[in-house]
Amino acid sequence: MSVVVLISGRGSNMQALLDAGLPVAAVISNRADAAGHQIAARRGIVAAAIEHSEFRTREEFDTALAAEIDRHSPRLVALAGFMRILSPGFVARYSGRLMNIHPSLLPAFPGLDTHRRALAAGVKVHGCSVHFVSDQLDRGPIIIQAAVPVRPRDTPDLLAARVLRVEHLVYPRAVRWFLDDKLVVHDGVVSVRGNDAQLVYSDRD
Ligand code: GRF
C-alpha cells in the first residue's frame, strides 16, 4: 500500500504528501544535502541518499536507485522535485506506477525554468500537472492539473509561489486516487472512477 518519494531538494511536495497522511514508506534523494531529508527525519520517515555523482553512468545510478526503492516494495513511486532524468529502463520498470509533478500546465513548458518561460510567453493562465511518467521528459498521461492566473506584475518567484500552493493541493489528491485504484488510463488519457474533478482553479494569493 505504500509510496516511495524521490526528492532532490526542498521537499515541500513530499511534506504535502506526508501532511495528507499518505502511507510514505521511504524518501530517497540523489543528494545527501537535500533539505527534504530534515523534514523526513523529523517525521520518523526512513530516508536514504544515493549520490548520483558517485556513479559513472545514468544506468548505474538508476540500478542502485531501483534497488533502494524495491527494498520497500512500494505500490507507487512519486517523484517530488526529483531533478534527474531517468533512463528508459527505469521508467519501464515502474511503468504505470511512477508519478511526477511538474510546475506547468503540460504539455506547455516541459523542462526547467517554467515560471520565467510562462511569463516570457505572456500566458494568462499557468499551473501544475501531476502525470504518469513516460520515457519522454515531462510527458505521460495527465492525472490532474491546477491552474492559477498570471498577474500583470508577476515575477517568476511570485508565480512560482502561487503555483506551489496548488501543487500541494493536487499531488496528495492524485496519489490518493492511485492508492484507491480510482485511476483508469485509456489511450493515454486518465479518468478517475467516480468522476472526481481533475482540474482545480485557484485565484487566491
Ligand atoms: C516543484 O515545483 C515541482 O513541481 C518541481 O520541482 C519543485 C520541487 O519543489 N518538479 P519541492 O522540493 O517539492 O519543494
Short mmCIF file of C-alpha atoms and ligand atoms in Angstrom, two decimals:
data_model
loop_
_atom_site.label_atom_id
_atom_site.label_comp_id
_atom_site.label_asym_id
_atom_site.label_seq_id
_atom_site.Cartn_x
_atom_site.Cartn_y
_atom_site.Cartn_z
CA MET A 1 0.00 0.00 0.00
CA SER A 2 2.97 2.27 0.33
CA VAL A 3 4.64 5.07 -1.56
CA VAL A 4 8.33 5.82 -2.03
CA VAL A 5 9.01 9.51 -2.67
CA LEU A 6 12.06 10.67 -4.64
CA ILE A 7 13.36 14.18 -3.99
CA SER A 8 16.36 16.33 -4.80
CA GLY A 9 15.91 19.44 -2.69
CA ARG A 10 13.43 21.37 -0.61
CA GLY A 11 10.87 18.59 -0.29
CA SER A 12 7.72 20.68 0.12
CA ASN A 13 5.68 18.37 -2.11
CA MET A 14 6.95 15.39 -0.13
CA GLN A 15 5.83 17.22 3.00
CA ALA A 16 2.38 17.77 1.47
CA LEU A 17 2.10 14.02 0.86
CA LEU A 18 3.07 13.35 4.49
CA ASP A 19 0.68 16.02 5.78
CA ALA A 20 -2.12 14.34 3.84
CA GLY A 21 -1.49 11.16 5.83
CA LEU A 22 -0.44 9.13 2.81
CA PRO A 23 1.50 5.92 3.54
CA VAL A 24 5.03 7.03 2.68
CA ALA A 25 7.42 4.15 3.33
CA ALA A 26 10.62 5.98 2.47
CA VAL A 27 12.12 9.11 0.99
CA ILE A 28 15.11 8.76 -1.32
CA SER A 29 17.16 11.60 -2.72
CA ASN A 30 20.06 11.87 -5.12
CA ARG A 31 21.79 14.38 -2.84
CA ALA A 32 22.69 13.86 0.79
CA ASP A 33 22.26 17.61 1.39
CA ALA A 34 18.64 17.70 0.18
CA ALA A 35 16.73 19.86 2.67
CA GLY A 36 13.81 17.46 2.48
CA HIS A 37 15.85 14.94 4.49
CA GLN A 38 15.37 17.05 7.62
CA ILE A 39 11.61 17.05 7.13
CA ALA A 40 11.59 13.27 6.66
CA ALA A 41 13.79 12.77 9.74
CA ARG A 42 11.51 14.91 11.91
CA ARG A 43 8.58 12.72 10.85
CA GLY A 44 10.47 9.50 11.51
CA ILE A 45 10.36 8.52 7.83
CA VAL A 46 13.14 6.31 6.50
CA ALA A 47 15.36 8.43 4.28
CA ALA A 48 18.25 7.42 2.06
CA ALA A 49 20.56 9.33 -0.23
CA ILE A 50 22.08 7.83 -3.34
CA GLU A 51 24.53 10.38 -4.67
CA HIS A 52 24.29 10.40 -8.45
CA SER A 53 27.79 11.87 -8.67
CA GLU A 54 29.20 8.59 -7.36
CA PHE A 55 28.05 6.66 -10.42
CA ARG A 56 29.71 6.56 -13.80
CA THR A 57 26.57 6.27 -15.88
CA ARG A 58 22.89 7.15 -15.62
CA GLU A 59 22.04 3.44 -15.89
CA GLU A 60 24.28 2.50 -12.95
CA PHE A 61 22.71 5.22 -10.82
CA ASP A 62 19.21 4.11 -11.82
CA THR A 63 20.02 0.49 -10.97
CA ALA A 64 21.15 1.48 -7.48
CA LEU A 65 18.12 3.71 -7.08
CA ALA A 66 15.76 0.90 -8.13
CA ALA A 67 17.41 -1.49 -5.65
CA GLU A 68 16.83 1.01 -2.84
CA ILE A 69 13.23 1.61 -3.92
CA ASP A 70 12.46 -2.11 -4.20
CA ARG A 71 13.56 -2.75 -0.61
CA HIS A 72 10.27 -1.09 0.33
CA SER A 73 8.10 -2.87 -2.28
CA PRO A 74 6.05 0.28 -2.88
CA ARG A 75 2.90 0.35 -4.96
CA LEU A 76 3.78 3.82 -6.19
CA VAL A 77 6.98 5.79 -6.79
CA ALA A 78 6.28 9.53 -6.55
CA LEU A 79 8.78 11.99 -7.98
CA ALA A 80 8.61 15.21 -5.99
CA GLY A 81 11.16 17.66 -7.31
CA PHE A 82 13.49 14.84 -8.32
CA MET A 83 15.90 16.57 -10.66
CA ARG A 84 17.33 13.62 -12.57
CA ILE A 85 16.35 12.35 -15.98
CA LEU A 86 15.50 8.68 -15.59
CA SER A 87 16.68 6.03 -18.04
CA PRO A 88 14.12 4.23 -20.24
CA GLY A 89 14.85 1.01 -18.32
CA PHE A 90 13.96 2.65 -15.02
CA VAL A 91 10.77 4.17 -16.43
CA ALA A 92 9.74 0.79 -17.90
CA ARG A 93 10.40 -1.00 -14.60
CA TYR A 94 7.89 1.23 -12.79
CA SER A 95 5.54 1.72 -15.72
CA GLY A 96 2.06 2.72 -14.59
CA ARG A 97 3.20 3.35 -11.02
CA LEU A 98 5.64 6.21 -11.47
CA MET A 99 4.16 9.67 -10.95
CA ASN A 100 5.61 13.16 -11.28
CA ILE A 101 4.55 16.71 -10.50
CA HIS A 102 5.60 19.36 -12.96
CA PRO A 103 5.21 23.12 -12.47
CA SER A 104 3.34 23.98 -15.68
CA LEU A 105 0.15 23.12 -17.47
CA LEU A 106 1.58 20.34 -19.63
CA PRO A 107 2.17 19.92 -22.50
CA ALA A 108 3.16 23.60 -22.25
CA PHE A 109 6.60 24.29 -20.80
CA PRO A 110 8.20 20.91 -20.20
CA GLY A 111 11.71 21.11 -18.74
CA LEU A 112 13.22 23.67 -16.40
CA ASP A 113 12.55 27.30 -15.53
CA THR A 114 8.86 27.04 -16.30
CA HIS A 115 7.68 30.16 -14.45
CA ARG A 116 10.10 32.50 -16.20
CA ARG A 117 9.24 30.93 -19.55
CA ALA A 118 5.50 31.26 -18.88
CA LEU A 119 5.94 34.97 -18.12
CA ALA A 120 8.07 35.44 -21.23
CA ALA A 121 5.38 33.76 -23.35
CA GLY A 122 2.75 36.10 -21.93
CA VAL A 123 0.35 33.31 -20.95
CA LYS A 124 -2.52 34.42 -18.71
CA VAL A 125 -3.00 31.09 -17.01
CA HIS A 126 -0.30 28.84 -15.61
CA GLY A 127 -0.23 25.99 -13.12
CA CYS A 128 0.97 22.48 -12.47
CA SER A 129 0.32 18.95 -13.66
CA VAL A 130 0.57 15.56 -11.99
CA HIS A 131 1.18 12.88 -14.58
CA PHE A 132 2.32 9.32 -15.02
CA VAL A 133 5.92 9.26 -16.20
CA SER A 134 6.69 8.10 -19.71
CA ASP A 135 10.07 7.93 -21.40
CA GLN A 136 9.61 11.42 -22.86
CA LEU A 137 10.60 14.17 -20.45
CA ASP A 138 7.58 15.69 -18.68
CA ARG A 139 5.13 13.79 -20.88
CA GLY A 140 2.81 10.97 -19.96
CA PRO A 141 -0.87 10.65 -19.07
CA ILE A 142 -2.10 13.67 -17.09
CA ILE A 143 -3.88 12.81 -13.86
CA ILE A 144 -4.79 16.25 -12.52
CA GLN A 145 -3.95 19.87 -13.27
CA ALA A 146 -4.27 23.01 -11.21
CA ALA A 147 -4.50 26.40 -12.88
CA VAL A 148 -3.70 29.82 -11.46
CA PRO A 149 -3.90 33.28 -13.03
CA VAL A 150 -0.78 35.06 -14.21
CA ARG A 151 -0.92 38.61 -12.83
CA PRO A 152 0.45 41.68 -14.62
CA ARG A 153 3.18 42.39 -12.09
CA ASP A 154 4.24 38.79 -11.51
CA THR A 155 7.88 37.83 -11.17
CA PRO A 156 8.98 34.21 -11.62
CA ASP A 157 9.17 33.91 -7.82
CA LEU A 158 5.68 35.28 -7.21
CA LEU A 159 4.25 33.00 -9.86
CA ALA A 160 6.21 30.02 -8.53
CA ALA A 161 4.79 30.58 -5.05
CA ARG A 162 1.23 30.75 -6.40
CA VAL A 163 1.76 27.53 -8.35
CA LEU A 164 3.47 25.75 -5.44
CA ARG A 165 0.42 26.33 -3.24
CA VAL A 166 -1.75 24.40 -5.69
CA GLU A 167 0.92 21.73 -6.20
CA HIS A 168 0.50 20.90 -2.53
CA LEU A 169 -3.23 20.56 -3.09
CA VAL A 170 -3.27 18.31 -6.12
CA TYR A 171 -0.33 15.94 -5.59
CA PRO A 172 -1.81 14.28 -2.49
CA ARG A 173 -5.12 14.01 -4.31
CA ALA A 174 -3.54 12.21 -7.27
CA VAL A 175 -1.62 9.82 -5.01
CA ARG A 176 -4.77 9.04 -3.02
CA TRP A 177 -6.66 8.29 -6.23
CA PHE A 178 -3.91 5.92 -7.31
CA LEU A 179 -3.83 4.08 -3.99
CA ASP A 180 -7.62 3.82 -4.02
CA ASP A 181 -7.46 2.25 -7.51
CA LYS A 182 -9.51 5.07 -8.98
CA LEU A 183 -7.30 5.94 -11.95
CA VAL A 184 -8.04 4.48 -15.36
CA VAL A 185 -5.75 5.15 -18.34
CA HIS A 186 -7.26 4.70 -21.76
CA ASP A 187 -5.37 5.66 -24.93
CA GLY A 188 -3.08 7.87 -22.88
CA VAL A 189 -5.93 9.72 -21.18
CA VAL A 190 -6.58 9.36 -17.46
CA SER A 191 -10.02 9.36 -15.95
CA VAL A 192 -10.98 8.95 -12.33
CA ARG A 193 -13.61 6.44 -11.31
CA GLY A 194 -16.42 8.34 -9.64
CA ASN A 195 -15.74 11.45 -11.74
CA ASP A 196 -13.62 13.35 -9.25
CA ALA A 197 -12.57 16.75 -10.59
CA GLN A 198 -9.27 16.58 -12.47
CA LEU A 199 -8.96 20.35 -12.73
CA VAL A 200 -8.51 22.75 -9.84
CA TYR A 201 -8.59 26.50 -10.40
CA SER A 202 -7.41 28.85 -7.71
CA ASP A 203 -7.15 32.63 -7.94
CA ARG A 204 -6.12 33.04 -4.30
CA ASP A 205 -2.76 34.55 -3.49
C1 GRF B 1 8.17 21.74 -7.59
O1 GRF B 1 7.84 22.97 -8.20
C2 GRF B 1 7.86 20.60 -8.51
O2 GRF B 1 6.72 20.81 -9.30
C3 GRF B 1 9.07 20.55 -9.38
O3 GRF B 1 10.15 20.87 -8.53
C4 GRF B 1 9.69 21.63 -7.43
C5 GRF B 1 10.06 20.86 -6.21
O4 GRF B 1 9.75 21.55 -5.02
N1 GRF B 1 9.17 19.28 -10.06
P1 GRF B 1 9.75 20.77 -3.63
O5 GRF B 1 11.11 20.12 -3.49
O6 GRF B 1 8.65 19.76 -3.66
O7 GRF B 1 9.53 21.83 -2.60
#
